[in-house]
Structure formats: C-alpha cells, structure tokens
Amino acid sequence: MLVGIRYAGCMSLEKTCRRFGDEFRVPPGKGAKIAKRDPGETLGLKESPEAAAATAENVERLGKLQQVFYADGRRALLIVLQGIDASGKDGTTRNLLTGVNPQGVNVTSFKAPTGEELSHDYLWRVHKVCPAKGMMALFNRSHYEDVLVVRVHDLVPKKVWSARYRQINQFERHLVENGTVVLKFFLHISRDEQRRRLQERIDDPTKNWKMNPKDLDERKLWDDYMRAYEDALTECSTEEAPWHVIPGDHKWMRNLAISQIVADTLEGMDLRFPKPTFDPATMRVK
C-alpha cells in the first residue's frame, strides 16, 4: 500500500491497535451489551507520547489515503457518529479530519428536522447528503435520531419507530451495494464523565457557548437513552454496516481507536490511482 504504519516503533502498541476493529465491533445478530462495556477501556494502553504519535500517524495516513480514495473514485465512505450529549462527537470530527483535503469530505450535523424535512420521509434528508463516489461524508448524529430521541420523547408510536430498524438496515444495505462503505461509531461515555464535561461547559467561559440548558433535562433521561441505544445498536449492527462501541471516557483513546479503524478500512480497499489516458513518456513540458 502507499503508506506504512510504524506506531513509534512500539510493536505491542501496534498489535493492540490492530485489534480495535474486532474488539469494539457489535457482532451482528448479538446484543450490543452497552452496560457491560467499560467506557474507560484502554485494552491495557496508557496515555503516552507513543499513543499520541500513533494517533497522529493514523491521521496523517488517513490524509494520504484520502488522496488516493478521491482519485480512485470507485467507492464512497460514510462515517456515522452517535453518542449522548458531550460524548465527543465534535472533538472526534475535528481530530479525525485534521489531515484530509476539505474538497473531498462533507460534514453534516443533524439537528431537529425542518418543516420541509418533516414533509418527507425521515430518510429523505439523510439520503440527499450521502457521499458521492470518491467522497467521504461524516454525520454528526444521523438517521438514528429517528429511533433514539423520537423514541425517548414519544414523538411517534412504537409501531412506527420500531419498524425503522428494518428500514434503516435496508437503507444502509442499499448504500453498501451501490459502493458506499459505512462505518458507525457509538461514543460510549459514563454518566460521571458526562457530568464532568457538562459542568466544565458551565464553569469555563470559553465553553459556555457549547452548553444548552436543555442538555440537563436530557441528562435526566439517561436510562431511557441507554435502552434506546442498546436496541438500535443491536438491531442495526449488520455484516454490511456494523456498529462499533468506542470507549469515550478518555479522549486520547477515542481518537486513537477511531482513527485506527477508519485508516485501516481505507487501507484495506486496494485503492489505486487511475491509469492515465495518455502516454506520459511521450509528453514533455517546454
């Protein structure tokens, strides 16, 4: 492949990083078991200069791979980030996309649907921003809000939101069968870590803008959201588009794991620059 990976010369770190995809994947057909997954898990790794170097190398690797991915133009990549308030979706986006060419990636943050969006089916606003071939797209929240917040706040009947698991699986299968690789990450943080991060937004004047007073009301519904996430990840982790539960209490671990999985996924695509339509040996610039 075009780019190698050195992991700052640490073979044990390399071996652990290579396990991330399998360790954090929700096996299709089995329960997500979120409650049994430790949001502080590090698989024995520690925050260190070596771990930081590995993350930086993954980000650099991703930037180089994206160049070939864009030129190759045979597939698209969709990255879905979901998580409770303050789980780190913005930070993950910023870290992961630091080294990519902005012309090759689109980021969409899904807020409450507009009137026009509500007049269509719930997947309409999602499908129109899915990536074209050669492009990457990152969803900060996604179509899964329609089986999460909609369920928790009882915005539609159970028979409506429960049918959406099947519809979402069909939608994602359609994307995959038409050339889109789908990576889905649930940023798993503890309730104590959420409390700390929300309080920091209140106490730090430079972070006040991040704080929405409604987040405190949503926090009271923690257990309801965890049940909704458990069902969504269990029902919608498929062979075509599996979910990964990323331990998010430690930001360095979250960034290392996601950058590793995304870069490894691209590296496994057998990407290549297209052959020129002319003979370079016959051309000279004068």
PDB file of C-alpha atoms in Angstrom:
ATOM      1  CA  MET A   1       0.000   0.000   0.000  1.00  0.00           C
ATOM      2  CA  LEU A   2       1.070   3.608  -0.375  1.00  0.00           C
ATOM      3  CA  VAL A   3       1.608   4.363   3.282  1.00  0.00           C
ATOM      4  CA  GLY A   4       3.104   2.298   6.052  1.00  0.00           C
ATOM      5  CA  ILE A   5       2.500   2.422   9.768  1.00  0.00           C
ATOM      6  CA  ARG A   6       5.222   2.456  12.407  1.00  0.00           C
ATOM      7  CA  TYR A   7       3.491   3.173  15.724  1.00  0.00           C
ATOM      8  CA  ALA A   8       6.540   4.968  17.028  1.00  0.00           C
ATOM      9  CA  GLY A   9       8.466   1.695  16.977  1.00  0.00           C
ATOM     10  CA  CYS A  10       6.245   0.019  19.581  1.00  0.00           C
ATOM     11  CA  MET A  11       5.149  -3.456  18.440  1.00  0.00           C
ATOM     12  CA  SER A  12       2.849  -4.079  21.436  1.00  0.00           C
ATOM     13  CA  LEU A  13       1.026  -0.833  20.679  1.00  0.00           C
ATOM     14  CA  GLU A  14       0.718  -1.841  17.031  1.00  0.00           C
ATOM     15  CA  LYS A  15      -0.749  -5.240  17.907  1.00  0.00           C
ATOM     16  CA  THR A  16      -3.300  -3.683  20.253  1.00  0.00           C
ATOM     17  CA  CYS A  17      -4.326  -1.050  17.723  1.00  0.00           C
ATOM     18  CA  ARG A  18      -4.881  -3.715  15.092  1.00  0.00           C
ATOM     19  CA  ARG A  19      -7.430  -5.314  17.446  1.00  0.00           C
ATOM     20  CA  PHE A  20      -9.662  -2.265  17.725  1.00  0.00           C
ATOM     21  CA  GLY A  21     -11.967  -3.181  14.859  1.00  0.00           C
ATOM     22  CA  ASP A  22     -12.755  -6.603  16.313  1.00  0.00           C
ATOM     23  CA  GLU A  23     -12.737  -5.593  19.979  1.00  0.00           C
ATOM     24  CA  PHE A  24     -15.222  -2.745  19.611  1.00  0.00           C
ATOM     25  CA  ARG A  25     -17.493  -4.144  16.889  1.00  0.00           C
ATOM     26  CA  VAL A  26     -21.032  -5.151  17.808  1.00  0.00           C
ATOM     27  CA  PRO A  27     -21.361  -8.683  16.373  1.00  0.00           C
ATOM     28  CA  PRO A  28     -24.363  -8.838  14.028  1.00  0.00           C
ATOM     29  CA  GLY A  29     -27.195 -10.867  15.500  1.00  0.00           C
ATOM     30  CA  LYS A  30     -25.963 -10.460  19.071  1.00  0.00           C
ATOM     31  CA  GLY A  31     -26.718  -7.885  21.740  1.00  0.00           C
ATOM     32  CA  ALA A  32     -24.717  -4.677  21.909  1.00  0.00           C
ATOM     33  CA  LYS A  33     -24.404  -5.128  25.698  1.00  0.00           C
ATOM     34  CA  ILE A  34     -23.564  -1.482  26.247  1.00  0.00           C
ATOM     35  CA  ALA A  35     -23.906  -1.769  30.020  1.00  0.00           C
ATOM     36  CA  LYS A  36     -21.190  -4.440  30.082  1.00  0.00           C
ATOM     37  CA  ARG A  37     -18.762  -2.378  28.021  1.00  0.00           C
ATOM     38  CA  ASP A  38     -16.384  -0.203  30.010  1.00  0.00           C
ATOM     39  CA  PRO A  39     -16.392   3.420  28.721  1.00  0.00           C
ATOM     40  CA  GLY A  40     -12.949   3.766  30.281  1.00  0.00           C
ATOM     41  CA  GLU A  41     -11.497   0.724  28.485  1.00  0.00           C
ATOM     42  CA  THR A  42      -7.994   1.142  27.058  1.00  0.00           C
ATOM     43  CA  LEU A  43      -7.103  -2.520  26.323  1.00  0.00           C
ATOM     44  CA  GLY A  44      -4.070  -2.083  28.546  1.00  0.00           C
ATOM     45  CA  LEU A  45      -2.771   1.012  26.777  1.00  0.00           C
ATOM     46  CA  LYS A  46      -1.862   4.175  28.630  1.00  0.00           C
ATOM     47  CA  GLU A  47      -1.899   7.807  27.604  1.00  0.00           C
ATOM     48  CA  SER A  48       1.639   8.337  26.403  1.00  0.00           C
ATOM     49  CA  PRO A  49       3.760  10.059  23.771  1.00  0.00           C
ATOM     50  CA  GLU A  50       3.717   6.771  21.834  1.00  0.00           C
ATOM     51  CA  ALA A  51      -0.093   6.628  21.819  1.00  0.00           C
ATOM     52  CA  ALA A  52      -0.272  10.266  20.754  1.00  0.00           C
ATOM     53  CA  ALA A  53       2.249   9.568  17.986  1.00  0.00           C
ATOM     54  CA  ALA A  54       0.178   6.607  16.790  1.00  0.00           C
ATOM     55  CA  THR A  55      -2.938   8.792  16.578  1.00  0.00           C
ATOM     56  CA  ALA A  56      -1.032  11.479  14.702  1.00  0.00           C
ATOM     57  CA  GLU A  57       0.325   8.867  12.308  1.00  0.00           C
ATOM     58  CA  ASN A  58      -3.176   7.486  11.719  1.00  0.00           C
ATOM     59  CA  VAL A  59      -4.433  10.976  10.916  1.00  0.00           C
ATOM     60  CA  GLU A  60      -1.531  11.514   8.513  1.00  0.00           C
ATOM     61  CA  ARG A  61      -2.143   8.106   6.975  1.00  0.00           C
ATOM     62  CA  LEU A  62      -5.813   8.959   6.526  1.00  0.00           C
ATOM     63  CA  GLY A  63      -4.890  12.156   4.704  1.00  0.00           C
ATOM     64  CA  LYS A  64      -2.667  10.281   2.251  1.00  0.00           C
ATOM     65  CA  LEU A  65      -5.208   7.521   1.747  1.00  0.00           C
ATOM     66  CA  GLN A  66      -7.957  10.040   1.107  1.00  0.00           C
ATOM     67  CA  GLN A  67      -5.998  11.451  -1.809  1.00  0.00           C
ATOM     68  CA  VAL A  68      -5.910   8.032  -3.463  1.00  0.00           C
ATOM     69  CA  PHE A  69      -9.523   7.335  -2.453  1.00  0.00           C
ATOM     70  CA  TYR A  70     -10.644  10.530  -4.189  1.00  0.00           C
ATOM     71  CA  ALA A  71      -8.655   9.762  -7.338  1.00  0.00           C
ATOM     72  CA  ASP A  72      -9.716   6.113  -7.375  1.00  0.00           C
ATOM     73  CA  GLY A  73     -13.376   7.177  -7.410  1.00  0.00           C
ATOM     74  CA  ARG A  74     -14.896   3.698  -7.177  1.00  0.00           C
ATOM     75  CA  ARG A  75     -16.391   3.943  -3.704  1.00  0.00           C
ATOM     76  CA  ALA A  76     -17.742   6.375  -1.147  1.00  0.00           C
ATOM     77  CA  LEU A  77     -17.192   6.417   2.623  1.00  0.00           C
ATOM     78  CA  LEU A  78     -19.840   7.309   5.195  1.00  0.00           C
ATOM     79  CA  ILE A  79     -18.808   7.745   8.840  1.00  0.00           C
ATOM     80  CA  VAL A  80     -21.637   7.934  11.385  1.00  0.00           C
ATOM     81  CA  LEU A  81     -21.033   9.338  14.876  1.00  0.00           C
ATOM     82  CA  GLN A  82     -23.650   8.892  17.575  1.00  0.00           C
ATOM     83  CA  GLY A  83     -23.495   9.495  21.298  1.00  0.00           C
ATOM     84  CA  ILE A  84     -25.152  11.101  24.259  1.00  0.00           C
ATOM     85  CA  ASP A  85     -24.643  14.859  24.828  1.00  0.00           C
ATOM     86  CA  ALA A  86     -20.954  15.714  25.479  1.00  0.00           C
ATOM     87  CA  SER A  87     -19.781  12.306  24.268  1.00  0.00           C
ATOM     88  CA  GLY A  88     -17.203  13.902  21.976  1.00  0.00           C
ATOM     89  CA  LYS A  89     -18.705  13.955  18.506  1.00  0.00           C
ATOM     90  CA  ASP A  90     -17.296  17.391  17.671  1.00  0.00           C
ATOM     91  CA  GLY A  91     -13.858  16.553  19.051  1.00  0.00           C
ATOM     92  CA  THR A  92     -13.768  13.291  17.136  1.00  0.00           C
ATOM     93  CA  THR A  93     -14.697  15.067  13.916  1.00  0.00           C
ATOM     94  CA  ARG A  94     -12.010  17.689  14.405  1.00  0.00           C
ATOM     95  CA  ASN A  95      -9.282  15.149  15.194  1.00  0.00           C
ATOM     96  CA  LEU A  96     -10.189  12.635  12.508  1.00  0.00           C
ATOM     97  CA  LEU A  97     -10.424  15.100   9.632  1.00  0.00           C
ATOM     98  CA  THR A  98      -7.429  17.265  10.506  1.00  0.00           C
ATOM     99  CA  GLY A  99      -5.292  15.959   7.664  1.00  0.00           C
ATOM    100  CA  VAL A 100      -7.824  15.416   4.885  1.00  0.00           C
ATOM    101  CA  ASN A 101      -8.438  17.646   1.879  1.00  0.00           C
ATOM    102  CA  PRO A 102     -11.643  19.603   2.648  1.00  0.00           C
ATOM    103  CA  GLN A 103     -12.689  19.253  -1.001  1.00  0.00           C
ATOM    104  CA  GLY A 104     -13.069  15.521  -0.509  1.00  0.00           C
ATOM    105  CA  VAL A 105     -15.229  15.418   2.600  1.00  0.00           C
ATOM    106  CA  ASN A 106     -18.606  16.742   3.739  1.00  0.00           C
ATOM    107  CA  VAL A 107     -19.687  17.018   7.379  1.00  0.00           C
ATOM    108  CA  THR A 108     -23.379  17.164   8.247  1.00  0.00           C
ATOM    109  CA  SER A 109     -24.742  17.846  11.722  1.00  0.00           C
ATOM    110  CA  PHE A 110     -28.330  16.686  12.016  1.00  0.00           C
ATOM    111  CA  LYS A 111     -30.488  18.991  14.120  1.00  0.00           C
ATOM    112  CA  ALA A 112     -34.251  18.943  14.697  1.00  0.00           C
ATOM    113  CA  PRO A 113     -35.904  18.461  11.279  1.00  0.00           C
ATOM    114  CA  THR A 114     -37.240  21.490   9.430  1.00  0.00           C
ATOM    115  CA  GLY A 115     -40.773  21.817   8.134  1.00  0.00           C
ATOM    116  CA  GLU A 116     -39.679  20.756   4.672  1.00  0.00           C
ATOM    117  CA  GLU A 117     -37.863  17.720   6.059  1.00  0.00           C
ATOM    118  CA  LEU A 118     -40.878  16.705   8.113  1.00  0.00           C
ATOM    119  CA  SER A 119     -42.999  16.766   4.964  1.00  0.00           C
ATOM    120  CA  HIS A 120     -40.857  13.923   3.557  1.00  0.00           C
ATOM    121  CA  ASP A 121     -39.994  10.512   4.950  1.00  0.00           C
ATOM    122  CA  TYR A 122     -37.365  10.626   7.708  1.00  0.00           C
ATOM    123  CA  LEU A 123     -34.592   9.263   5.466  1.00  0.00           C
ATOM    124  CA  TRP A 124     -35.039  11.916   2.789  1.00  0.00           C
ATOM    125  CA  ARG A 125     -32.780  14.478   4.423  1.00  0.00           C
ATOM    126  CA  VAL A 126     -30.178  11.791   5.050  1.00  0.00           C
ATOM    127  CA  HIS A 127     -30.016  10.241   1.605  1.00  0.00           C
ATOM    128  CA  LYS A 128     -29.504  13.548  -0.165  1.00  0.00           C
ATOM    129  CA  VAL A 129     -26.286  14.238   1.787  1.00  0.00           C
ATOM    130  CA  CYS A 130     -24.798  10.759   1.449  1.00  0.00           C
ATOM    131  CA  PRO A 131     -21.382  10.829  -0.248  1.00  0.00           C
ATOM    132  CA  ALA A 132     -20.773  10.523  -3.968  1.00  0.00           C
ATOM    133  CA  LYS A 133     -18.125   8.082  -5.149  1.00  0.00           C
ATOM    134  CA  GLY A 134     -14.676   9.338  -4.315  1.00  0.00           C
ATOM    135  CA  MET A 135     -16.074  11.403  -1.462  1.00  0.00           C
ATOM    136  CA  MET A 136     -16.191  10.971   2.290  1.00  0.00           C
ATOM    137  CA  ALA A 137     -19.050  12.130   4.482  1.00  0.00           C
ATOM    138  CA  LEU A 138     -19.254  12.351   8.255  1.00  0.00           C
ATOM    139  CA  PHE A 139     -22.600  12.508  10.040  1.00  0.00           C
ATOM    140  CA  ASN A 140     -22.580  14.197  13.448  1.00  0.00           C
ATOM    141  CA  ARG A 141     -25.755  12.472  14.641  1.00  0.00           C
ATOM    142  CA  SER A 142     -27.719  10.824  11.881  1.00  0.00           C
ATOM    143  CA  HIS A 143     -30.805   8.897  10.792  1.00  0.00           C
ATOM    144  CA  TYR A 144     -30.507   7.031  14.105  1.00  0.00           C
ATOM    145  CA  GLU A 145     -32.026  10.021  15.867  1.00  0.00           C
ATOM    146  CA  ASP A 146     -35.315   8.698  14.488  1.00  0.00           C
ATOM    147  CA  VAL A 147     -35.054   5.610  16.695  1.00  0.00           C
ATOM    148  CA  LEU A 148     -33.455   7.444  19.629  1.00  0.00           C
ATOM    149  CA  VAL A 149     -34.777  10.902  20.526  1.00  0.00           C
ATOM    150  CA  VAL A 150     -38.047  10.134  18.730  1.00  0.00           C
ATOM    151  CA  ARG A 151     -38.477   7.057  20.910  1.00  0.00           C
ATOM    152  CA  VAL A 152     -37.341   8.600  24.194  1.00  0.00           C
ATOM    153  CA  HIS A 153     -39.649  11.592  23.799  1.00  0.00           C
ATOM    154  CA  ASP A 154     -42.532   9.510  22.456  1.00  0.00           C
ATOM    155  CA  LEU A 155     -42.821  11.619  19.312  1.00  0.00           C
ATOM    156  CA  VAL A 156     -44.231   8.769  17.248  1.00  0.00           C
ATOM    157  CA  PRO A 157     -45.938   5.489  18.213  1.00  0.00           C
ATOM    158  CA  LYS A 158     -43.810   2.431  18.988  1.00  0.00           C
ATOM    159  CA  LYS A 159     -45.030   0.633  15.865  1.00  0.00           C
ATOM    160  CA  VAL A 160     -43.588   3.500  13.807  1.00  0.00           C
ATOM    161  CA  TRP A 161     -40.118   3.777  15.338  1.00  0.00           C
ATOM    162  CA  SER A 162     -39.701   0.017  15.781  1.00  0.00           C
ATOM    163  CA  ALA A 163     -40.310  -0.517  12.046  1.00  0.00           C
ATOM    164  CA  ARG A 164     -37.452   1.860  11.336  1.00  0.00           C
ATOM    165  CA  TYR A 165     -34.794  -0.647  12.391  1.00  0.00           C
ATOM    166  CA  ARG A 166     -35.677  -2.743   9.360  1.00  0.00           C
ATOM    167  CA  GLN A 167     -35.933   0.336   7.137  1.00  0.00           C
ATOM    168  CA  ILE A 168     -32.541   1.634   8.262  1.00  0.00           C
ATOM    169  CA  ASN A 169     -30.927  -1.739   7.624  1.00  0.00           C
ATOM    170  CA  GLN A 170     -32.421  -1.799   4.142  1.00  0.00           C
ATOM    171  CA  PHE A 171     -31.287   1.783   3.508  1.00  0.00           C
ATOM    172  CA  GLU A 172     -27.717   1.062   4.599  1.00  0.00           C
ATOM    173  CA  ARG A 173     -27.636  -2.161   2.605  1.00  0.00           C
ATOM    174  CA  HIS A 174     -28.700  -0.156  -0.441  1.00  0.00           C
ATOM    175  CA  LEU A 175     -25.816   2.257   0.130  1.00  0.00           C
ATOM    176  CA  VAL A 176     -23.300  -0.543   0.552  1.00  0.00           C
ATOM    177  CA  GLU A 177     -24.481  -2.439  -2.516  1.00  0.00           C
ATOM    178  CA  ASN A 178     -24.042   0.745  -4.530  1.00  0.00           C
ATOM    179  CA  GLY A 179     -20.449   1.362  -3.491  1.00  0.00           C
ATOM    180  CA  THR A 180     -20.601   3.132  -0.114  1.00  0.00           C
ATOM    181  CA  VAL A 181     -18.598   1.820   2.840  1.00  0.00           C
ATOM    182  CA  VAL A 182     -20.455   2.573   6.075  1.00  0.00           C
ATOM    183  CA  LEU A 183     -18.616   2.928   9.409  1.00  0.00           C
ATOM    184  CA  LYS A 184     -20.739   3.581  12.506  1.00  0.00           C
ATOM    185  CA  PHE A 185     -19.315   4.628  15.872  1.00  0.00           C
ATOM    186  CA  PHE A 186     -21.180   4.958  19.172  1.00  0.00           C
ATOM    187  CA  LEU A 187     -19.115   7.151  21.517  1.00  0.00           C
ATOM    188  CA  HIS A 188     -19.625   5.428  24.855  1.00  0.00           C
ATOM    189  CA  ILE A 189     -19.074   7.612  27.926  1.00  0.00           C
ATOM    190  CA  SER A 190     -20.065   7.112  31.560  1.00  0.00           C
ATOM    191  CA  ARG A 191     -22.672   9.198  33.295  1.00  0.00           C
ATOM    192  CA  ASP A 192     -19.989  10.581  35.618  1.00  0.00           C
ATOM    193  CA  GLU A 193     -17.873  11.662  32.651  1.00  0.00           C
ATOM    194  CA  GLN A 194     -20.858  13.381  31.065  1.00  0.00           C
ATOM    195  CA  ARG A 195     -21.495  15.235  34.323  1.00  0.00           C
ATOM    196  CA  ARG A 196     -17.864  16.399  34.400  1.00  0.00           C
ATOM    197  CA  ARG A 197     -17.920  17.595  30.794  1.00  0.00           C
ATOM    198  CA  LEU A 198     -21.230  19.408  31.132  1.00  0.00           C
ATOM    199  CA  GLN A 199     -20.047  21.117  34.320  1.00  0.00           C
ATOM    200  CA  GLU A 200     -16.882  22.196  32.517  1.00  0.00           C
ATOM    201  CA  ARG A 201     -19.045  23.839  29.873  1.00  0.00           C
ATOM    202  CA  ILE A 202     -20.780  25.783  32.618  1.00  0.00           C
ATOM    203  CA  ASP A 203     -17.626  26.745  34.519  1.00  0.00           C
ATOM    204  CA  ASP A 204     -15.367  27.647  31.588  1.00  0.00           C
ATOM    205  CA  PRO A 205     -16.399  30.929  29.892  1.00  0.00           C
ATOM    206  CA  THR A 206     -14.755  29.787  26.663  1.00  0.00           C
ATOM    207  CA  LYS A 207     -17.040  26.750  26.604  1.00  0.00           C
ATOM    208  CA  ASN A 208     -20.314  28.389  27.651  1.00  0.00           C
ATOM    209  CA  TRP A 209     -21.366  28.541  24.015  1.00  0.00           C
ATOM    210  CA  LYS A 210     -21.391  24.738  23.891  1.00  0.00           C
ATOM    211  CA  MET A 211     -23.872  24.472  26.743  1.00  0.00           C
ATOM    212  CA  ASN A 212     -27.572  24.127  26.088  1.00  0.00           C
ATOM    213  CA  PRO A 213     -29.695  24.248  29.271  1.00  0.00           C
ATOM    214  CA  LYS A 214     -31.887  21.562  27.696  1.00  0.00           C
ATOM    215  CA  ASP A 215     -28.938  19.178  27.963  1.00  0.00           C
ATOM    216  CA  LEU A 216     -29.618  18.988  31.710  1.00  0.00           C
ATOM    217  CA  ASP A 217     -33.174  17.861  31.017  1.00  0.00           C
ATOM    218  CA  GLU A 218     -31.915  15.277  28.545  1.00  0.00           C
ATOM    219  CA  ARG A 219     -29.442  14.009  31.149  1.00  0.00           C
ATOM    220  CA  LYS A 220     -32.369  13.036  33.378  1.00  0.00           C
ATOM    221  CA  LEU A 221     -33.405  10.618  30.629  1.00  0.00           C
ATOM    222  CA  TRP A 222     -30.046   8.812  30.633  1.00  0.00           C
ATOM    223  CA  ASP A 223     -31.503   5.359  31.291  1.00  0.00           C
ATOM    224  CA  ASP A 224     -34.124   5.798  28.578  1.00  0.00           C
ATOM    225  CA  TYR A 225     -31.453   6.793  26.076  1.00  0.00           C
ATOM    226  CA  MET A 226     -29.233   3.854  27.009  1.00  0.00           C
ATOM    227  CA  ARG A 227     -32.119   1.445  26.404  1.00  0.00           C
ATOM    228  CA  ALA A 228     -32.791   3.113  23.048  1.00  0.00           C
ATOM    229  CA  TYR A 229     -29.123   2.899  22.075  1.00  0.00           C
ATOM    230  CA  GLU A 230     -28.931  -0.732  23.168  1.00  0.00           C
ATOM    231  CA  ASP A 231     -31.811  -1.671  20.885  1.00  0.00           C
ATOM    232  CA  ALA A 232     -30.627   0.476  17.960  1.00  0.00           C
ATOM    233  CA  LEU A 233     -27.102  -0.943  18.004  1.00  0.00           C
ATOM    234  CA  THR A 234     -28.344  -4.494  18.486  1.00  0.00           C
ATOM    235  CA  GLU A 235     -30.933  -4.301  15.709  1.00  0.00           C
ATOM    236  CA  CYS A 236     -28.802  -2.340  13.234  1.00  0.00           C
ATOM    237  CA  SER A 237     -25.315  -3.807  13.517  1.00  0.00           C
ATOM    238  CA  THR A 238     -25.143  -5.798  10.293  1.00  0.00           C
ATOM    239  CA  GLU A 239     -22.454  -7.526   8.276  1.00  0.00           C
ATOM    240  CA  GLU A 240     -22.738  -4.721   5.710  1.00  0.00           C
ATOM    241  CA  ALA A 241     -22.659  -1.861   8.209  1.00  0.00           C
ATOM    242  CA  PRO A 242     -21.584  -2.897  11.724  1.00  0.00           C
ATOM    243  CA  TRP A 243     -21.637  -0.669  14.769  1.00  0.00           C
ATOM    244  CA  HIS A 244     -18.545  -0.053  16.875  1.00  0.00           C
ATOM    245  CA  VAL A 245     -18.866   0.893  20.560  1.00  0.00           C
ATOM    246  CA  ILE A 246     -15.889   3.165  21.205  1.00  0.00           C
ATOM    247  CA  PRO A 247     -14.851   3.744  24.838  1.00  0.00           C
ATOM    248  CA  GLY A 248     -15.029   7.516  25.151  1.00  0.00           C
ATOM    249  CA  ASP A 249     -14.165   8.487  28.711  1.00  0.00           C
ATOM    250  CA  HIS A 250     -10.541   9.009  27.619  1.00  0.00           C
ATOM    251  CA  LYS A 251     -10.388  11.310  24.620  1.00  0.00           C
ATOM    252  CA  TRP A 252      -6.941  10.085  23.601  1.00  0.00           C
ATOM    253  CA  MET A 253      -8.219   6.505  23.460  1.00  0.00           C
ATOM    254  CA  ARG A 254     -11.319   7.502  21.496  1.00  0.00           C
ATOM    255  CA  ASN A 255      -9.241   9.381  18.924  1.00  0.00           C
ATOM    256  CA  LEU A 256      -6.702   6.575  18.626  1.00  0.00           C
ATOM    257  CA  ALA A 257      -9.361   3.883  18.159  1.00  0.00           C
ATOM    258  CA  ILE A 258     -11.481   5.688  15.578  1.00  0.00           C
ATOM    259  CA  SER A 259      -8.550   6.997  13.546  1.00  0.00           C
ATOM    260  CA  GLN A 260      -7.125   3.462  13.509  1.00  0.00           C
ATOM    261  CA  ILE A 261     -10.348   1.818  12.344  1.00  0.00           C
ATOM    262  CA  VAL A 262     -11.022   4.396   9.626  1.00  0.00           C
ATOM    263  CA  ALA A 263      -7.458   4.380   8.287  1.00  0.00           C
ATOM    264  CA  ASP A 264      -7.317   0.573   8.342  1.00  0.00           C
ATOM    265  CA  THR A 265     -10.626   0.412   6.481  1.00  0.00           C
ATOM    266  CA  LEU A 266      -9.338   2.661   3.718  1.00  0.00           C
ATOM    267  CA  GLU A 267      -6.043   0.824   3.553  1.00  0.00           C
ATOM    268  CA  GLY A 268      -7.917  -2.431   3.046  1.00  0.00           C
ATOM    269  CA  MET A 269      -9.744  -1.158  -0.039  1.00  0.00           C
ATOM    270  CA  ASP A 270      -6.900  -1.781  -2.501  1.00  0.00           C
ATOM    271  CA  LEU A 271      -7.003   1.850  -3.566  1.00  0.00           C
ATOM    272  CA  ARG A 272      -5.009   2.936  -6.590  1.00  0.00           C
ATOM    273  CA  PHE A 273      -4.539   5.949  -8.783  1.00  0.00           C
ATOM    274  CA  PRO A 274      -6.301   5.542 -12.153  1.00  0.00           C
ATOM    275  CA  LYS A 275      -4.128   4.861 -15.147  1.00  0.00           C
ATOM    276  CA  PRO A 276      -3.600   7.922 -17.349  1.00  0.00           C
ATOM    277  CA  THR A 277      -5.469   8.161 -20.638  1.00  0.00           C
ATOM    278  CA  PHE A 278      -2.257   9.293 -22.349  1.00  0.00           C
ATOM    279  CA  ASP A 279       1.325   8.043 -22.503  1.00  0.00           C
ATOM    280  CA  PRO A 280       3.405  10.160 -20.097  1.00  0.00           C
ATOM    281  CA  ALA A 281       6.608   9.003 -21.817  1.00  0.00           C
ATOM    282  CA  THR A 282       5.618  10.872 -24.970  1.00  0.00           C
ATOM    283  CA  MET A 283       4.979  14.204 -23.277  1.00  0.00           C
ATOM    284  CA  ARG A 284       7.345  16.984 -22.243  1.00  0.00           C
ATOM    285  CA  VAL A 285       6.583  20.400 -20.843  1.00  0.00           C
ATOM    286  CA  LYS A 286       8.511  23.122 -22.736  1.00  0.00           C
TER     287      LYS A 286
END
